[in-house]
N, CA, C and O atoms as a DFTB+ gen file, in Angstrom:
280 C
 N C O
     1  1     105.348     107.082      81.735
     2  2     106.593     107.056      82.450
     3  2     106.361     107.173      83.948
     4  3     105.505     107.954      84.361
     5  1     107.014     106.506      84.697
     6  2     106.893     106.421      86.182
     7  2     107.438     107.673      86.715
     8  3     108.376     108.247      86.162
     9  1     106.817     108.148      87.876
    10  2     107.342     109.321      88.678
    11  2     107.567     108.767      90.027
    12  3     106.909     107.818      90.452
    13  1     108.519     109.372      90.719
    14  2     108.898     109.000      92.104
    15  2     108.637     110.165      93.045
    16  3     109.130     111.271      92.822
    17  1     107.888     109.929      94.063
    18  2     107.714     110.934      95.128
    19  2     108.737     110.630      96.180
    20  3     108.763     109.548      96.767
    21  1     109.604     111.634      96.413
    22  2     110.656     111.509      97.372
    23  2     110.371     112.505      98.557
    24  3     110.305     113.719      98.367
    25  1     110.213     111.940      99.747
    26  2     109.929     112.831     100.859
    27  2     110.952     112.812     101.860
    28  3     111.286     111.744     102.371
    29  1     111.505     113.953     102.201
    30  2     112.529     114.148     103.260
    31  2     111.815     114.613     104.512
    32  3     111.140     115.638     104.425
    33  1     111.887     113.994     105.626
    34  2     111.220     114.405     106.928
    35  2     112.281     114.981     107.845
    36  3     113.387     114.446     107.914
    37  1     111.978     116.039     108.538
    38  2     112.829     116.711     109.456
    39  2     112.085     117.096     110.693
    40  3     110.872     117.304     110.702
    41  1     112.930     117.190     111.825
    42  2     112.341     117.694     113.083
    43  2     112.063     119.215     112.948
    44  3     112.429     119.821     111.941
    45  1     111.452     119.793     113.911
    46  2     111.227     121.231     113.903
    47  2     112.433     121.981     113.938
    48  3     112.444     123.135     113.508
    49  1     113.527     121.402     114.439
    50  2     114.827     122.023     114.522
    51  2     115.640     121.894     113.254
    52  3     116.696     122.511     113.109
    53  1     115.134     121.077     112.329
    54  2     115.799     120.899     111.008
    55  2     116.662     119.655     110.875
    56  3     117.346     119.440     109.874
    57  1     116.604     118.841     111.929
    58  2     117.410     117.554     111.852
    59  2     116.717     116.553     111.037
    60  3     115.518     116.317     111.181
    61  1     117.517     115.924     110.125
    62  2     116.931     114.854     109.243
    63  2     116.416     113.672     110.048
    64  3     117.053     113.181     110.979
    65  1     115.216     113.238     109.633
    66  2     114.693     112.077     110.326
    67  2     114.565     110.871     109.411
    68  3     114.904     109.747     109.784
    69  1     114.091     111.115     108.253
    70  2     113.830     109.852     107.367
    71  2     113.657     110.352     105.885
    72  3     113.387     111.518     105.597
    73  1     113.831     109.408     105.043
    74  2     113.577     109.603     103.576
    75  2     112.559     108.461     103.176
    76  3     112.799     107.279     103.423
    77  1     111.431     108.879     102.557
    78  2     110.461     107.933     102.113
    79  2     110.398     108.159     100.584
    80  3     110.430     109.283     100.085
    81  1     110.306     107.002      99.870
    82  2     110.177     107.014      98.409
    83  2     108.998     106.139      97.968
    84  3     108.797     105.008      98.410
    85  1     108.254     106.747      97.079
    86  2     107.037     106.084      96.532
    87  2     106.983     106.169      95.019
    88  3     107.190     107.245      94.457
    89  1     106.720     105.104      94.377
    90  2     106.616     105.039      92.897
    91  2     105.194     105.274      92.558
    92  3     104.281     104.740      93.188
    93  1     104.993     106.163      91.454
    94  2     103.682     106.478      91.000
    95  2     103.622     106.384      89.437
    96  3     104.662     106.351      88.781
    97  1     102.432     106.343      88.877
    98  2     102.333     106.026      87.426
    99  2     102.786     107.184      86.526
   100  3     103.288     106.971      85.422
   101  1     102.589     108.461      87.044
   102  2     102.853     109.592      86.259
   103  2     102.917     110.834      87.143
   104  3     102.619     110.792      88.337
   105  1     103.317     111.944      86.512
   106  2     103.660     113.161      87.380
   107  2     102.360     113.662      88.080
   108  3     102.435     114.080      89.235
   109  1     101.204     113.633      87.437
   110  2     100.006     114.056      88.093
   111  2      99.630     113.243      89.294
   112  3      99.163     113.784      90.296
   113  1      99.830     111.919      89.205
   114  2      99.570     111.020      90.364
   115  2     100.571     111.287      91.443
   116  3     100.259     111.189      92.630
   117  1     101.770     111.622      91.046
   118  2     102.828     111.884      92.088
   119  2     102.440     113.133      92.883
   120  3     102.546     113.160      94.109
   121  1     101.983     114.182      92.153
   122  2     101.651     115.406      92.902
   123  2     100.364     115.146      93.768
   124  3     100.277     115.628      94.897
   125  1      99.444     114.437      93.264
   126  2      98.253     114.089      94.067
   127  2      98.654     113.292      95.289
   128  3      98.140     113.533      96.381
   129  1      99.555     112.355      95.127
   130  2      99.883     111.535      96.323
   131  2     100.681     112.292      97.270
   132  3     100.624     111.980      98.460
   133  1     101.482     113.331      96.853
   134  2     102.176     114.206      97.773
   135  2     101.164     114.844      98.698
   136  3     101.392     114.967      99.901
   137  1     100.025     115.254      98.113
   138  2      98.945     115.812      98.941
   139  2      98.478     114.894      99.996
   140  3      98.335     115.310     101.146
   141  1      98.232     113.662      99.673
   142  2      97.796     112.565     100.563
   143  2      98.821     112.411     101.680
   144  3      98.472     112.354     102.860
   145  1     100.123     112.342     101.279
   146  2     101.126     112.123     102.310
   147  2     101.293     113.241     103.285
   148  3     101.668     113.048     104.442
   149  1     100.969     114.561     102.731
   150  2     101.012     115.742     103.551
   151  2      99.991     115.633     104.595
   152  3     100.239     116.114     105.701
   153  1      98.831     115.034     104.361
   154  2      97.762     115.042     105.345
   155  2      98.224     114.076     106.594
   156  3      97.635     114.163     107.671
   157  1      99.234     113.215     106.411
   158  2      99.612     112.426     107.438
   159  2     100.592     113.114     108.509
   160  3     100.832     112.622     109.612
   161  1     101.103     114.273     108.049
   162  2     102.002     114.986     108.936
   163  2     101.389     116.387     109.459
   164  3     102.035     117.122     110.206
   165  1     100.135     116.684     109.021
   166  2      99.497     117.875     109.441
   167  2      99.356     117.942     110.951
   168  3      99.019     116.919     111.546
   169  1      99.582     119.039     111.601
   170  2      99.474     119.136     113.083
   171  2     100.570     118.337     113.808
   172  3     100.418     118.059     114.998
   173  1     101.581     117.990     113.187
   174  2     102.688     117.281     113.882
   175  2     103.840     118.212     113.886
   176  3     103.809     119.276     113.268
   177  1     104.920     117.789     114.627
   178  2     106.108     118.683     114.692
   179  2     107.023     118.435     113.527
   180  3     108.013     119.152     113.380
   181  1     106.750     117.463     112.692
   182  2     107.597     117.139     111.436
   183  2     107.429     118.249     110.367
   184  3     106.376     118.851     110.155
   185  1     108.578     118.438     109.735
   186  2     108.629     119.243     108.489
   187  2     109.025     118.308     107.348
   188  3     109.693     117.288     107.522
   189  1     108.559     118.737     106.150
   190  2     108.991     117.804     105.087
   191  2     109.303     118.606     103.770
   192  3     108.815     119.718     103.573
   193  1     110.069     118.036     102.958
   194  2     110.356     118.395     101.583
   195  2     109.841     117.400     100.623
   196  3     110.146     116.223     100.815
   197  1     109.063     117.733      99.563
   198  2     108.526     116.828      98.648
   199  2     109.103     117.104      97.306
   200  3     109.180     118.261      96.892
   201  1     109.534     116.029      96.572
   202  2     110.096     116.121      95.126
   203  2     109.406     114.969      94.319
   204  3     109.408     113.802      94.709
   205  1     108.869     115.358      93.266
   206  2     108.371     114.518      92.190
   207  2     109.378     114.493      91.113
   208  3     109.630     115.513      90.473
   209  1     110.029     113.241      90.862
   210  2     111.028     113.105      89.894
   211  2     110.755     112.040      88.874
   212  3     110.102     111.056      89.220
   213  1     111.171     112.145      87.725
   214  2     111.015     111.266      86.652
   215  2     111.826     109.932      86.992
   216  3     112.724     109.898      87.833
   217  1     111.414     108.870      86.258
   218  2     112.095     107.626      86.400
   219  2     113.560     107.772      86.050
   220  3     114.442     107.280      86.754
   221  1     113.795     108.450      84.965
   222  2     115.109     108.738      84.446
   223  2     116.002     109.436      85.566
   224  3     117.145     109.043      85.796
   225  1     115.453     110.416      86.196
   226  2     116.162     111.115      87.301
   227  2     116.407     110.158      88.488
   228  3     117.520     110.075      89.008
   229  1     115.373     109.455      88.895
   230  2     115.554     108.610      90.029
   231  2     116.539     107.476      89.720
   232  3     117.272     107.087      90.629
   233  1     116.608     106.941      88.554
   234  2     117.580     105.944      88.266
   235  2     118.974     106.421      87.824
   236  3     119.878     105.661      87.478
   237  1     119.047     107.721      87.871
   238  2     120.436     108.325      87.515
   239  2     120.799     108.349      86.082
   240  3     121.982     108.420      85.747
   241  1     119.762     108.289      85.154
   242  2     120.119     108.310      83.680
   243  2     120.115     109.693      83.206
   244  3     120.944     110.013      82.355
   245  1     119.217     110.618      83.691
   246  2     119.143     112.005      83.224
   247  2     118.567     112.835      84.350
   248  3     117.522     112.475      84.891
   249  1     119.231     113.975      84.741
   250  2     118.721     114.792      85.776
   251  2     117.622     115.645      85.331
   252  3     117.721     116.288      84.286
   253  1     116.464     115.689      86.150
   254  2     115.503     116.641      85.856
   255  2     115.853     118.017      86.037
   256  3     116.526     118.325      87.021
   257  1     115.464     118.924      85.174
   258  2     115.883     120.290      85.262
   259  2     115.369     120.974      86.621
   260  3     114.178     120.875      86.915
   261  1     116.197     121.616      87.388
   262  2     115.830     122.246      88.570
   263  2     115.752     121.428      89.863
   264  3     115.451     121.912      90.954
   265  1     116.063     120.091      89.630
   266  2     116.033     119.157      90.811
   267  2     117.366     118.528      90.979
   268  3     117.857     117.817      90.102
   269  1     117.965     118.794      92.129
   270  2     119.326     118.248      92.515
   271  2     119.113     116.710      92.853
   272  3     118.069     116.274      93.341
   273  1     120.166     115.979      92.554
   274  2     120.233     114.567      92.983
   275  2     120.291     114.572      94.538
   276  3     120.867     115.485      95.129
   277  1     119.701     113.561      95.183
   278  2     119.736     113.533      96.683
   279  2     120.896     112.874      97.119
   280  3     121.117     112.743      98.323
């Protein structure tokens, strides 16, 4: 099952900047890719929230436990 990495980017003051979405093959790949994306914002003023969600959650068919819809 596909998993989606959803990344919300914010300024240091907490203002929303962007939302990036990446499709991955599975949950493990999603978590690994989140680490790779993290490296792109190290030592920057950006802050981020990362969420790996199932294809069902992303497509609105079934909400993943503990993960709100964005």
